[in-house]
Amino acid sequence: MINNTFPRLIFIRVCIVLLQYAPLIETFLLLIAVTLRYPPSPLIAYAEHIASFIPPSLLTILTSPTKILLLAALLTTELIYITTLYLPHKSSLTHEAVHPPLPGRKEREELFDRASDSTTDWNEYLKLWFLGAEVDEVKRENVREFLLWAFFDRDGETKGNNEDIEEELDSYLAKIESLLGRKLPPGRGTATSLRLTFDAIDTRYRSVVWYGVIALLDLVTHFMLAWHGYTHYRPSRSLSPQPVTSTATKKTPTTLFPPRLQHSIPLIPSSLRHHTSPTKHLSYYLRPHRSRTQAPVVFIHGIGIGLWSYTTLLSSLKTSHGLVGTEEDGQIGILAIELLPISSRLTGSGPDLPAVLTHGEFLRELETILAFHNNQDGGGFPLDKGFTLVTHSYGSTLVAPILRSSTPFLFNNPVLPGSGAKAAKKGAAATAASGKSLAALTNTLILTDPVSICLHLPSVAYNFTRRAPRTANEWQLWYFASTDLGIARALGRGFFWRQNILWREDLEAFLEGDAKKRVVVCLAGRDLIVDTKSVRGYLGWDGFGDQGQGQGIVDEDDVEWEGNGKGKGQMMRKKMGNGMEIVWYPRLDHAQMFESGERLRPVLDVIGGLK
C-alpha cells in the first residue's frame, strides 16, 4: 500500500480518473485533434481560435497524423474490449453465488458460539455489519435477515418459508440480546446489512491500458523469477472451452485477459516460457528444492497483481541460512501458487464458471501438484521433511481447509501418471511422505496480514467492499482491488466466511502433540483492512496501549524489538509459549512488509531455520 501523503493522494486520484474515464478522454482528444488538423469549413475560425491557446510544440504533437492514428487505434481497442470482454464479464456479476453445503445444526450452533464468544463490542459489531447505521435503526427483523445470510445462506423471506429453522434462529437472536444487554426493537428499521454473497457487486471501469500494464508487469515478473531459478507451469486445459451444464447448446469459453505474454511471444525460448502443469486450473512457479536441512516452501499470495508484489520474498530467500550470499546448504525450494481470479485479470464470465475454485477443487489440485513434483527424481519438490506454508492476506483463507484436511493423497492420486506402487519406490523422500495429508505435511505455518483470523468480525468485509475511500491508500484499495471486475466477483460470489475463517482452535490443534511445529503470525499495526488489534488480542497478546503502536510493552521480558530506531522496519516479536509467535509491525500498513528484505527478516529467519 502507498503511504498517506497529500502528493500521493493527488497522484492516485489522477491515475483513477485517467483509467476510469479513458474512453471519454480518448474520444475528446481525438475529436479535438481531428478538428484542429482537418477542420470543416464552418469550423475553421473556431479551430484557429482554439489553436491559438495551445503552445505550438504541443499543437504539433496533438495534430500529428501519427498521433491521431494512435488515438484512433487506442479508442478502437477500448471499444472492442468493452463489447467483447468488459460487458460480458460485467453481466456475470448478476449471477447468484453457489454456496457450499450447509452444515448441520450442531455445527452451526458451535460456529455461532465461537463467533459470539470472541466478539467484545457488540454495538460496534452491529454498526459495521449494518454499514454504519444508527443503533436505533438496527431492529430485530434486520438482525434476523443478517443471521439468515450468515448462518443459513438464505435471502430473508424472499426464498420461501423458514419454519424449519425458526427455533434455532430465535435462540441466536436471544443470545445476541443477552450479549447486548438490551432487547432489540421489534420490527424492521432502515438499516441495511452487509451480505456479501447476496448484495449487488460494485465495480468500476478500467482502461485496456491498465491491463496492458498488468501484462507487462507479469512478463517482467516472469523473467525476474526465471533469473532466480524458477520455472513456470501453466495449466494444461485452463483455456479450453467448458460446456454449459444447462440444456442450452451454447458453450461458454473460459477467458484469461490480459493474455500472458511469456506464453505467446515467439522470440522467447521455449525453455523460458512455461512447462505443463498436471492440473486443470492452477498455474504456479517452482524453484527446485536442494536444501539438506530445511523443508521447502509453499507460498499462496493475496489480492493484487499476482506475484509481482512478492518478488522481494521469492528472490531474497536463497539458502537455509538466510539471504543470498552463503552457499553452505542447498537452496530452499519454493512453490508459488498463482490465484489468477484475484490478480487483476478476467478469468471467466459464464454462469457455469465459478468465481474461484472451491476449497475441494483447490485441495485436489494442490495435492496433485505436490505429488507430481515429489515423484520427480532430483531437483523436484521432495516432501520427506514436509513443507513450510506461507500465505499473505487472501491466501490465508485457504489455510483452514489445508489444516482440516485428513485424507492421505501421495501416491494414491488417480490423475497422476506413475502414481501408485512404482512411484512409492522412487526414493527415501517419496517413502517418508507417502500416505500423509496436507495437514500432516505442513510443519510450519507463516501467516502474513491474515484476513481469515477473526473473519466473523465486520472489519475485513466492510473495509474491503463498503468503506468510502478518503485517504491515498484507501483510494488505492478501492479502485485497484475492491472494484476490479475479477476481484469483486471472486469476493462477491465466491467468498464464504464459514469456510474461510481460521479459528484459534485450528492453530492450537495444528500445534498440538508436535513440539517441532510452529505458527508465526505477522500483523501490521496500521492495516487498513484487518482489525489487527483484535486479531492480536484474540491470539493472546493484548494489553498494550495506544492502539497497539508499541507504547507500554517495552519492558515485557518475552517481547523482542528489532529494526532500526523508529523506522518503518521496526517490529516486535512475542513468543506465545505454545509454538505460536506473533510479529507486530507498529508502523506498517497492509502488505508493506513485503517491500524490503529487512521487513521480511522474521519470515526469512523462520524459513531458513535461524529462529
Coordinates of C-alpha atoms in Angstrom, one line a residue:
M1 CA 0.0 0.0 0.0
I2 CA 1.2 3.5 -0.7
N3 CA 1.8 6.0 2.1
N4 CA -0.8 8.5 3.1
T5 CA 0.6 11.8 1.9
F6 CA -1.1 14.6 0.1
P7 CA 1.0 14.3 -3.1
R8 CA 0.3 10.5 -3.2
L9 CA -3.4 11.2 -2.8
I10 CA -3.4 13.6 -5.7
F11 CA -1.3 11.1 -7.8
I12 CA -3.7 8.1 -7.1
R13 CA -6.8 10.2 -7.8
V14 CA -5.4 11.4 -11.1
C15 CA -4.5 7.8 -12.1
I16 CA -8.0 6.6 -11.2
V17 CA -9.6 9.4 -13.3
L18 CA -7.4 8.7 -16.3
L19 CA -8.1 4.9 -16.2
Q20 CA -11.8 5.0 -15.3
Y21 CA -12.7 7.6 -17.9
A22 CA -10.1 6.7 -20.6
P23 CA -12.7 6.1 -23.4
L24 CA -14.2 9.6 -22.9
I25 CA -10.8 11.2 -22.6
E26 CA -9.6 9.4 -25.8
T27 CA -12.7 10.4 -27.7
F28 CA -12.4 14.0 -26.6
L29 CA -8.7 14.2 -27.6
L30 CA -9.4 12.5 -30.9
L31 CA -12.2 14.9 -31.8
I32 CA -10.0 17.9 -30.9
A33 CA -7.0 16.6 -32.8
V34 CA -9.0 15.8 -36.0
T35 CA -10.9 19.1 -35.8
L36 CA -7.6 21.1 -35.5
R37 CA -5.9 19.1 -38.2
Y38 CA -8.7 18.8 -40.7
P39 CA -11.3 21.5 -39.7
P40 CA -14.6 21.5 -41.6
S41 CA -15.2 24.8 -43.4
P42 CA -17.8 26.1 -40.9
L43 CA -15.4 25.4 -38.0
I44 CA -12.1 26.8 -39.4
A45 CA -12.4 30.1 -37.5
Y46 CA -13.2 28.2 -34.2
A47 CA -10.3 25.8 -34.8
E48 CA -7.9 28.6 -35.3
H49 CA -9.2 30.3 -32.2
I50 CA -8.7 27.1 -30.1
A51 CA -5.3 26.5 -31.6
S52 CA -4.2 30.0 -30.5
F53 CA -4.5 28.9 -26.9
I54 CA -2.3 25.8 -27.4
P55 CA 1.5 26.0 -27.3
P56 CA 2.9 25.4 -30.8
S57 CA 5.0 22.4 -29.7
L58 CA 2.0 20.7 -28.1
L59 CA -0.2 21.6 -31.1
T60 CA 2.3 19.9 -33.4
I61 CA 2.3 16.7 -31.3
L62 CA -1.5 16.7 -30.9
T63 CA -2.3 17.2 -34.6
S64 CA 0.4 14.8 -35.9
P65 CA -1.2 12.2 -38.2
T66 CA 0.7 9.5 -36.3
K67 CA -0.7 10.7 -33.0
I68 CA -4.2 10.8 -34.5
L69 CA -3.9 7.3 -35.8
L70 CA -2.6 6.1 -32.4
L71 CA -5.5 7.7 -30.6
A72 CA -7.9 6.2 -33.1
A73 CA -6.3 2.8 -32.6
L74 CA -6.4 3.1 -28.8
L75 CA -10.1 4.1 -28.8
T76 CA -10.9 1.2 -31.2
T77 CA -9.2 -1.2 -28.9
E78 CA -11.1 0.2 -25.9
L79 CA -14.4 -0.3 -27.8
I80 CA -13.5 -3.9 -28.8
Y81 CA -12.6 -4.6 -25.2
I82 CA -15.8 -3.1 -23.9
T83 CA -18.0 -5.1 -26.2
T84 CA -16.2 -8.4 -26.1
L85 CA -14.9 -8.7 -22.6
Y86 CA -16.0 -5.9 -20.2
L87 CA -19.8 -6.1 -20.8
P88 CA -20.0 -9.9 -20.7
H89 CA -17.9 -10.1 -17.5
K90 CA -20.0 -7.2 -16.1
S91 CA -23.2 -9.1 -16.7
S92 CA -21.8 -12.2 -14.9
L93 CA -21.9 -10.2 -11.7
T94 CA -25.7 -10.7 -11.6
H95 CA -25.3 -14.5 -11.3
E96 CA -26.2 -15.9 -8.0
A97 CA -23.5 -17.4 -5.8
V98 CA -23.3 -21.1 -5.5
H99 CA -23.0 -21.6 -1.7
P100 CA -21.2 -24.6 -0.2
P101 CA -23.3 -27.3 1.5
L102 CA -24.9 -26.0 4.7
P103 CA -23.5 -27.6 7.9
G104 CA -25.9 -29.3 10.4
R105 CA -27.5 -27.5 13.3
K106 CA -24.9 -28.7 15.8
E107 CA -22.0 -27.3 13.7
R108 CA -24.0 -24.0 13.2
E109 CA -24.5 -23.6 16.9
E110 CA -20.8 -24.3 17.6
L111 CA -20.0 -21.7 14.9
F112 CA -22.3 -19.1 16.4
D113 CA -20.9 -19.7 19.9
R114 CA -17.3 -19.3 18.8
A115 CA -18.2 -16.1 16.9
S116 CA -20.2 -14.6 19.7
D117 CA -17.7 -15.5 22.5
S118 CA -14.9 -13.8 20.6
T119 CA -16.8 -10.6 19.9
T120 CA -16.1 -8.0 22.5
D121 CA -18.0 -4.9 21.3
W122 CA -21.4 -5.9 20.1
N123 CA -22.7 -2.4 19.4
E124 CA -19.7 -1.7 17.1
Y125 CA -20.1 -5.2 15.6
L126 CA -23.7 -4.5 14.6
K127 CA -22.9 -0.9 13.5
L128 CA -20.3 -2.1 10.9
W129 CA -22.2 -5.1 9.7
F130 CA -25.1 -2.7 9.1
L131 CA -22.9 -0.2 7.2
G132 CA -22.7 2.4 10.0
A133 CA -26.4 2.6 10.7
E134 CA -27.7 4.2 13.9
V135 CA -28.3 1.7 16.7
D136 CA -32.0 2.5 16.9
E137 CA -32.4 1.5 13.2
V138 CA -30.9 -2.0 13.7
K139 CA -34.1 -3.8 14.8
R140 CA -35.0 -7.4 15.3
E141 CA -36.0 -8.2 11.7
N142 CA -32.8 -6.6 10.4
V143 CA -30.7 -8.8 12.6
R144 CA -32.8 -11.8 11.7
E145 CA -32.2 -11.1 8.0
F146 CA -28.5 -10.8 8.6
L147 CA -28.4 -14.1 10.5
L148 CA -30.3 -15.9 7.7
W149 CA -27.5 -15.0 5.4
A150 CA -24.6 -15.6 7.8
F151 CA -25.6 -19.0 9.0
F152 CA -28.2 -20.3 6.6
D153 CA -27.4 -18.8 3.2
R154 CA -31.0 -17.6 2.9
D155 CA -32.1 -14.3 1.5
G156 CA -34.6 -13.3 4.1
E157 CA -38.2 -14.1 3.4
T158 CA -37.8 -13.9 -0.4
K159 CA -36.7 -17.5 -0.7
G160 CA -39.6 -19.1 1.0
N161 CA -40.7 -20.3 4.4
N162 CA -38.1 -20.5 7.3
E163 CA -40.2 -22.5 9.7
D164 CA -37.7 -25.3 9.7
I165 CA -35.0 -23.1 11.3
E166 CA -37.3 -20.7 13.3
E167 CA -36.4 -22.1 16.7
E168 CA -32.7 -22.1 16.0
L169 CA -32.9 -18.5 14.7
D170 CA -34.8 -17.3 17.7
S171 CA -32.1 -18.8 20.0
Y172 CA -29.4 -16.8 18.2
L173 CA -31.4 -13.6 18.5
A174 CA -32.0 -14.2 22.2
K175 CA -28.3 -14.7 22.8
I176 CA -27.4 -11.5 20.9
E177 CA -29.9 -9.6 23.0
S178 CA -28.3 -11.1 26.1
L179 CA -24.8 -10.0 25.0
L180 CA -26.1 -6.6 24.1
G181 CA -27.7 -6.2 27.5
R182 CA -30.9 -5.0 25.8
K183 CA -33.8 -6.1 23.7
L184 CA -33.7 -5.5 20.0
P185 CA -36.5 -3.2 18.9
P186 CA -39.3 -5.1 17.2
G187 CA -40.0 -4.7 13.5
R188 CA -37.6 -3.6 10.8
G189 CA -35.6 -0.4 10.7
T190 CA -34.0 1.5 7.9
A191 CA -30.6 -0.2 8.4
T192 CA -29.2 -2.4 5.6
S193 CA -26.9 -5.3 6.5
L194 CA -23.8 -6.3 4.6
R195 CA -24.5 -9.7 3.0
L196 CA -21.5 -10.3 0.8
T197 CA -22.7 -13.1 -1.4
F198 CA -26.3 -11.6 -1.9
D199 CA -25.6 -8.0 -2.4
A200 CA -25.1 -6.3 -5.7
I201 CA -21.4 -6.1 -6.7
D202 CA -19.9 -2.7 -7.2
T203 CA -17.2 -2.3 -9.9
R204 CA -15.6 0.5 -11.8
Y205 CA -14.4 0.5 -15.4
R206 CA -10.6 0.5 -16.0
S207 CA -8.9 1.1 -19.4
V208 CA -7.5 -1.5 -21.5
V209 CA -4.2 0.4 -20.9
W210 CA -4.3 -0.9 -17.3
Y211 CA -4.5 -4.5 -18.5
G212 CA -1.5 -3.7 -20.8
V213 CA 0.4 -2.6 -17.7
I214 CA -0.6 -5.8 -15.9
A215 CA 0.6 -7.9 -18.9
L216 CA 4.0 -6.1 -18.9
L217 CA 4.4 -6.5 -15.1
D218 CA 3.6 -10.2 -15.5
L219 CA 6.3 -10.5 -18.1
V220 CA 8.8 -8.7 -16.0
T221 CA 7.9 -10.9 -13.0
H222 CA 8.3 -14.0 -15.2
F223 CA 11.9 -13.1 -16.2
M224 CA 12.8 -12.0 -12.7
L225 CA 11.7 -15.3 -11.3
A226 CA 13.3 -17.2 -14.1
W227 CA 16.6 -15.4 -13.3
H228 CA 16.3 -16.7 -9.7
G229 CA 15.8 -20.3 -10.8
Y230 CA 12.0 -20.6 -11.1
T231 CA 10.1 -22.5 -13.7
H232 CA 6.6 -21.6 -14.7
Y233 CA 3.9 -24.3 -15.0
R234 CA 0.8 -23.5 -17.0
P235 CA -2.5 -25.4 -16.6
S236 CA -3.0 -27.9 -19.3
R237 CA -6.6 -27.1 -20.2
S238 CA -7.4 -23.9 -18.4
L239 CA -8.2 -22.1 -21.6
S240 CA -10.2 -24.7 -23.4
P241 CA -14.0 -24.3 -23.8
Q242 CA -16.1 -25.6 -21.0
P243 CA -19.6 -27.0 -21.8
V244 CA -22.6 -25.2 -20.2
T245 CA -24.3 -27.5 -17.7
S246 CA -27.8 -26.3 -18.7
T247 CA -29.9 -27.6 -21.5
A248 CA -28.6 -24.8 -23.8
T249 CA -26.2 -25.8 -26.6
K250 CA -24.2 -22.7 -26.3
K251 CA -20.7 -23.1 -24.8
T252 CA -19.0 -20.5 -22.6
P253 CA -15.3 -20.4 -23.0
T254 CA -13.0 -19.5 -20.1
T255 CA -11.0 -16.4 -20.7
L256 CA -7.7 -15.1 -19.4
F257 CA -7.2 -11.4 -20.0
P258 CA -4.8 -9.9 -20.4
P259 CA -3.0 -12.8 -22.1
R260 CA 0.3 -13.9 -20.7
L261 CA 3.0 -12.5 -23.0
Q262 CA 5.6 -15.1 -21.9
H263 CA 3.3 -17.8 -23.4
S264 CA 2.9 -16.2 -26.8
I265 CA 6.0 -14.2 -27.8
P266 CA 7.8 -16.4 -30.3
L267 CA 11.2 -14.7 -29.6
I268 CA 11.2 -16.1 -26.0
P269 CA 13.0 -19.5 -25.9
S270 CA 10.5 -22.3 -25.2
S271 CA 12.5 -23.3 -22.1
L272 CA 11.8 -19.9 -20.6
R273 CA 8.1 -19.8 -21.5
H274 CA 6.4 -22.5 -19.4
H275 CA 6.0 -26.2 -18.6
T276 CA 2.7 -28.0 -18.4
S277 CA 1.1 -28.2 -15.1
P278 CA -0.5 -31.5 -14.0
T279 CA -3.7 -29.6 -13.0
K280 CA -6.5 -28.1 -14.9
H281 CA -6.7 -24.6 -13.3
L282 CA -3.8 -23.7 -11.1
S283 CA -0.6 -22.2 -12.5
Y284 CA 2.5 -21.8 -10.4
Y285 CA 6.2 -21.1 -10.3
L286 CA 8.6 -23.7 -8.9
R287 CA 12.2 -23.5 -7.7
P288 CA 13.7 -26.9 -7.1
H289 CA 14.4 -27.9 -3.5
R290 CA 18.0 -28.9 -2.7
S291 CA 18.5 -28.0 0.9
R292 CA 19.7 -30.9 3.1
T293 CA 18.4 -29.4 6.3
Q294 CA 15.2 -27.3 5.7
A295 CA 11.8 -28.0 4.3
P296 CA 10.6 -26.5 1.1
V297 CA 8.1 -23.6 1.0
V298 CA 4.6 -23.4 -0.4
F299 CA 3.5 -19.8 -0.9
I300 CA 0.0 -18.5 -1.6
H301 CA -0.4 -14.8 -2.4
G302 CA -3.1 -12.3 -1.7
I303 CA -5.3 -9.9 -3.8
G304 CA -3.4 -7.6 -6.1
I305 CA -1.5 -8.0 -9.3
G306 CA -0.2 -11.5 -8.8
L307 CA 3.4 -12.4 -7.8
W308 CA 4.9 -9.0 -8.8
S309 CA 4.4 -7.7 -5.2
Y310 CA 6.2 -10.7 -3.8
T311 CA 9.4 -10.8 -5.8
T312 CA 11.4 -9.5 -2.8
L313 CA 10.4 -12.5 -0.8
L314 CA 10.7 -15.0 -3.7
S315 CA 14.2 -13.8 -4.6
S316 CA 15.6 -13.0 -1.2
L317 CA 15.5 -16.5 0.2
K318 CA 18.2 -18.4 -1.4
T319 CA 19.6 -20.9 1.1
S320 CA 18.7 -22.2 4.5
H321 CA 21.0 -19.6 6.1
G322 CA 19.1 -16.5 5.1
L323 CA 19.7 -14.1 2.3
V324 CA 21.6 -14.6 -0.9
G325 CA 25.3 -14.8 -0.4
T326 CA 26.1 -18.0 1.5
E327 CA 26.1 -21.5 0.0
E328 CA 26.6 -23.7 3.0
D329 CA 23.4 -25.6 2.2
G330 CA 21.5 -26.1 -1.0
Q331 CA 18.7 -23.7 -2.0
I332 CA 15.3 -23.9 -0.4
G333 CA 12.6 -24.9 -2.9
I334 CA 9.6 -22.7 -3.3
L335 CA 6.3 -23.5 -4.9
A336 CA 4.4 -20.2 -5.5
I337 CA 0.8 -20.8 -6.4
E338 CA -0.9 -18.3 -8.7
L339 CA -4.5 -17.3 -8.0
L340 CA -5.4 -15.5 -11.2
P341 CA -9.0 -14.6 -10.4
I342 CA -7.7 -12.3 -7.6
S343 CA -4.8 -10.9 -9.7
S344 CA -6.4 -8.1 -11.7
R345 CA -7.4 -10.4 -14.5
L346 CA -10.5 -11.5 -16.2
T347 CA -10.8 -15.3 -15.9
G348 CA -14.3 -16.3 -16.8
S349 CA -17.8 -14.9 -17.2
G350 CA -20.2 -17.8 -17.8
P351 CA -22.8 -18.8 -15.1
D352 CA -21.2 -22.3 -15.2
L353 CA -17.8 -20.9 -14.4
P354 CA -17.2 -20.4 -10.7
A355 CA -15.7 -17.1 -9.5
V356 CA -12.9 -19.0 -7.8
L357 CA -12.0 -22.7 -7.2
T358 CA -14.0 -24.3 -4.4
H359 CA -11.9 -25.5 -1.4
G360 CA -12.3 -29.1 -2.5
E361 CA -11.0 -28.3 -6.0
F362 CA -8.1 -26.3 -4.7
L363 CA -7.0 -29.0 -2.3
R364 CA -7.2 -31.6 -5.0
E365 CA -5.1 -29.5 -7.4
L366 CA -2.6 -28.6 -4.7
E367 CA -2.3 -32.3 -3.8
T368 CA -1.8 -33.2 -7.5
I369 CA 1.0 -30.6 -7.9
L370 CA 2.8 -31.7 -4.7
A371 CA 2.6 -35.3 -5.6
F372 CA 3.7 -34.7 -9.1
H373 CA 6.9 -32.9 -8.1
N374 CA 7.6 -35.1 -5.1
N375 CA 7.7 -38.0 -7.6
Q376 CA 10.4 -36.4 -9.7
D377 CA 14.0 -37.7 -9.3
G378 CA 16.4 -34.9 -8.3
G379 CA 15.7 -31.2 -8.2
G380 CA 12.0 -31.6 -7.6
F381 CA 10.0 -30.8 -4.5
P382 CA 10.7 -33.7 -2.1
L383 CA 8.3 -33.8 0.9
D384 CA 10.2 -36.0 3.3
K385 CA 10.6 -33.0 5.6
G386 CA 7.1 -31.8 4.9
F387 CA 6.8 -28.1 3.9
T388 CA 6.5 -24.6 5.3
L389 CA 3.2 -22.9 4.3
V390 CA 3.5 -19.1 3.8
T391 CA 0.4 -17.1 3.0
H392 CA -0.4 -13.4 2.6
S393 CA -3.8 -11.8 3.1
Y394 CA -6.4 -13.6 1.0
G395 CA -4.1 -16.6 0.8
S396 CA -4.8 -17.2 4.4
T397 CA -8.4 -18.2 3.6
L398 CA -7.0 -21.4 2.1
V399 CA -5.2 -22.3 5.3
A400 CA -8.3 -23.6 7.1
P401 CA -9.1 -26.3 4.5
I402 CA -5.5 -27.3 4.4
L403 CA -5.3 -27.7 8.2
R404 CA -8.6 -29.5 8.3
S405 CA -7.6 -32.0 5.6
S406 CA -7.2 -35.5 6.8
T407 CA -7.1 -37.6 3.6
P408 CA -3.7 -39.1 2.6
F409 CA -3.0 -38.2 -1.0
L410 CA 0.5 -39.0 -2.1
F411 CA 0.7 -42.0 -4.5
N412 CA -3.0 -42.5 -4.2
N413 CA -4.0 -39.8 -6.7
P414 CA -5.5 -41.4 -9.8
V415 CA -4.8 -38.5 -12.1
L416 CA -1.1 -38.8 -11.7
P417 CA 0.9 -40.7 -14.3
G418 CA 3.2 -43.1 -12.5
S419 CA 1.3 -42.9 -9.2
G420 CA 0.9 -46.0 -7.2
A421 CA 3.3 -48.6 -6.1
K422 CA 6.0 -47.7 -8.6
A423 CA 6.0 -44.1 -7.6
A424 CA 6.3 -45.0 -4.0
K425 CA 9.6 -46.7 -4.7
K426 CA 11.3 -43.6 -6.1
G427 CA 13.4 -42.9 -3.0
A428 CA 13.5 -42.0 0.6
A429 CA 11.7 -38.7 0.1
A430 CA 8.8 -40.4 -1.5
T431 CA 8.6 -43.1 1.1
A432 CA 8.8 -40.7 4.0
A433 CA 6.0 -38.5 2.7
S434 CA 3.6 -41.1 1.3
G435 CA 0.3 -41.6 2.9
K436 CA 0.2 -38.2 4.6
S437 CA -2.4 -35.5 4.4
L438 CA -1.7 -31.8 3.6
A439 CA -2.2 -31.0 7.3
A440 CA 0.3 -33.7 8.4
L441 CA 2.9 -32.5 5.8
T442 CA 2.6 -28.8 7.0
N443 CA 5.3 -28.3 9.7
T444 CA 5.5 -24.5 9.8
L445 CA 2.7 -22.0 9.2
I446 CA 3.5 -18.4 8.5
L447 CA 0.5 -16.0 8.1
T448 CA 1.3 -12.5 6.9
D449 CA -1.5 -9.9 7.1
P450 CA -4.1 -12.8 7.6
V451 CA -7.7 -11.9 6.8
S452 CA -9.0 -15.2 7.8
I453 CA -8.5 -14.8 11.6
C454 CA -11.5 -13.1 13.2
L455 CA -13.3 -13.1 9.9
H456 CA -16.6 -13.2 11.7
L457 CA -15.9 -9.5 12.7
P458 CA -17.1 -7.0 10.1
S459 CA -13.8 -5.1 9.6
V460 CA -12.4 -7.2 6.6
A461 CA -15.7 -7.3 4.7
Y462 CA -16.6 -3.7 5.4
N463 CA -13.2 -2.1 4.8
F464 CA -12.6 -4.0 1.6
T465 CA -16.0 -3.8 0.0
R466 CA -18.1 -1.0 1.5
R467 CA -15.9 1.8 3.0
A468 CA -16.0 5.1 1.2
P469 CA -12.3 5.9 0.4
R470 CA -10.8 9.1 1.7
T471 CA -7.0 8.6 2.1
A472 CA -4.5 7.7 -0.6
N473 CA -4.2 4.0 0.5
E474 CA -8.0 3.7 0.7
W475 CA -8.4 5.0 -2.8
Q476 CA -5.7 2.6 -4.0
L477 CA -7.5 -0.3 -2.3
W478 CA -10.9 0.8 -3.6
Y479 CA -10.1 1.2 -7.3
F480 CA -7.3 -1.2 -7.9
A481 CA -8.7 -4.1 -5.8
S482 CA -12.2 -3.7 -4.4
T483 CA -13.9 -2.6 -7.6
D484 CA -11.8 -4.7 -10.0
L485 CA -14.2 -6.9 -12.1
G486 CA -12.4 -10.2 -11.3
I487 CA -11.6 -9.5 -7.7
A488 CA -15.1 -8.1 -6.9
R489 CA -16.7 -11.2 -8.5
A490 CA -14.3 -13.5 -6.6
L491 CA -15.3 -11.9 -3.3
G492 CA -19.0 -11.3 -4.0
R493 CA -19.8 -14.7 -5.5
G494 CA -17.0 -17.0 -4.2
F495 CA -16.1 -15.8 -0.7
F496 CA -17.8 -17.8 2.1
W497 CA -16.8 -16.8 5.6
R498 CA -17.8 -20.0 7.3
Q499 CA -15.4 -22.0 5.1
N500 CA -12.6 -19.4 5.1
I501 CA -12.4 -18.5 8.8
L502 CA -9.4 -19.7 10.7
W503 CA -10.1 -20.1 14.4
R504 CA -7.6 -20.1 17.3
E505 CA -8.6 -23.7 17.9
D506 CA -7.5 -24.6 14.4
L507 CA -4.0 -23.3 15.1
E508 CA -3.9 -24.9 18.5
A509 CA -4.9 -28.3 17.0
F510 CA -2.2 -27.9 14.4
L511 CA 0.5 -27.3 17.1
E512 CA -0.8 -30.0 19.5
G513 CA 1.4 -33.0 20.0
D514 CA 4.3 -31.9 17.9
A515 CA 6.9 -29.6 19.5
K516 CA 8.6 -29.0 16.1
K517 CA 5.6 -27.4 14.5
R518 CA 5.4 -23.6 14.5
V519 CA 2.9 -20.9 13.7
V520 CA 4.1 -17.3 13.0
V521 CA 1.5 -14.6 12.6
C522 CA 2.8 -11.2 11.1
L523 CA 0.5 -8.2 11.7
A524 CA 0.7 -4.6 10.6
G525 CA -0.3 -2.0 13.2
R526 CA -1.8 0.4 10.6
D527 CA -3.5 -2.2 8.5
L528 CA -6.3 -0.6 6.5
I529 CA -8.2 -3.9 6.0
V530 CA -7.7 -6.1 9.1
D531 CA -8.5 -5.1 12.7
T532 CA -5.1 -6.3 13.7
K533 CA -5.5 -5.2 17.3
S534 CA -8.5 -7.5 17.7
V535 CA -6.6 -10.3 15.9
R536 CA -3.6 -9.9 18.2
G537 CA -5.8 -9.9 21.3
Y538 CA -7.7 -12.9 20.0
L539 CA -4.4 -14.8 19.7
G540 CA -3.5 -14.0 23.3
W541 CA -1.3 -10.9 23.0
D542 CA -3.1 -7.9 24.4
G543 CA -2.7 -5.2 26.9
F544 CA -0.5 -2.6 25.3
G545 CA -1.7 0.9 24.8
D546 CA -2.2 3.5 22.1
Q547 CA -4.0 1.1 19.7
G548 CA -1.0 -1.2 19.7
Q549 CA 1.5 1.2 18.3
G550 CA 4.2 0.0 20.7
Q551 CA 3.8 2.1 23.9
G552 CA 3.6 0.4 27.2
I553 CA 5.2 -3.0 26.4
V554 CA 8.9 -2.2 26.0
D555 CA 9.7 -3.8 29.4
E556 CA 8.0 -7.1 28.7
D557 CA 10.5 -9.9 29.1
D558 CA 9.2 -12.0 26.3
V559 CA 9.0 -9.3 23.7
E560 CA 11.9 -8.7 21.3
W561 CA 12.4 -5.4 19.5
E562 CA 14.0 -5.5 16.1
G563 CA 14.7 -2.9 13.4
N564 CA 16.4 0.4 13.3
G565 CA 15.2 3.1 15.7
K566 CA 11.7 4.3 14.8
G567 CA 11.8 3.4 11.2
K568 CA 9.0 1.5 9.4
G569 CA 11.1 -1.7 9.6
Q570 CA 10.8 -1.7 13.4
M571 CA 9.0 -4.7 14.7
M572 CA 8.2 -6.6 17.9
R573 CA 8.2 -10.4 18.3
K574 CA 6.5 -12.3 21.1
K575 CA 6.6 -16.0 21.6
M576 CA 3.3 -17.2 23.0
G577 CA 4.7 -20.3 24.6
N578 CA 2.8 -22.9 22.7
G579 CA 4.7 -22.9 19.4
M580 CA 3.0 -19.7 18.3
E581 CA 4.8 -16.4 17.6
I582 CA 3.4 -13.0 16.8
V583 CA 5.4 -10.4 14.8
W584 CA 4.0 -6.9 15.2
Y585 CA 4.9 -4.1 12.8
P586 CA 3.6 -1.0 14.6
R587 CA 4.1 1.4 11.7
L588 CA 3.3 -0.6 8.6
D589 CA 0.1 -0.8 6.5
H590 CA -1.2 -3.9 4.8
A591 CA 1.3 -5.6 2.6
Q592 CA 4.1 -3.1 3.3
M593 CA 6.2 -5.8 5.0
F594 CA 6.9 -7.2 1.5
E595 CA 8.6 -4.0 0.3
S596 CA 12.1 -4.8 1.7
G597 CA 14.2 -7.7 2.9
E598 CA 14.7 -6.0 6.3
R599 CA 11.0 -6.1 7.0
L600 CA 10.8 -9.7 5.9
R601 CA 13.6 -10.8 8.1
P602 CA 11.3 -12.6 10.6
V603 CA 9.8 -14.6 7.8
L604 CA 13.2 -15.4 6.2
D605 CA 14.6 -16.4 9.5
V606 CA 11.9 -18.9 10.2
I607 CA 12.0 -20.4 6.7
G608 CA 15.8 -20.6 6.9
G609 CA 15.8 -22.2 10.3
L610 CA 17.6 -19.3 12.1
K611 CA 14.9 -18.6 14.6

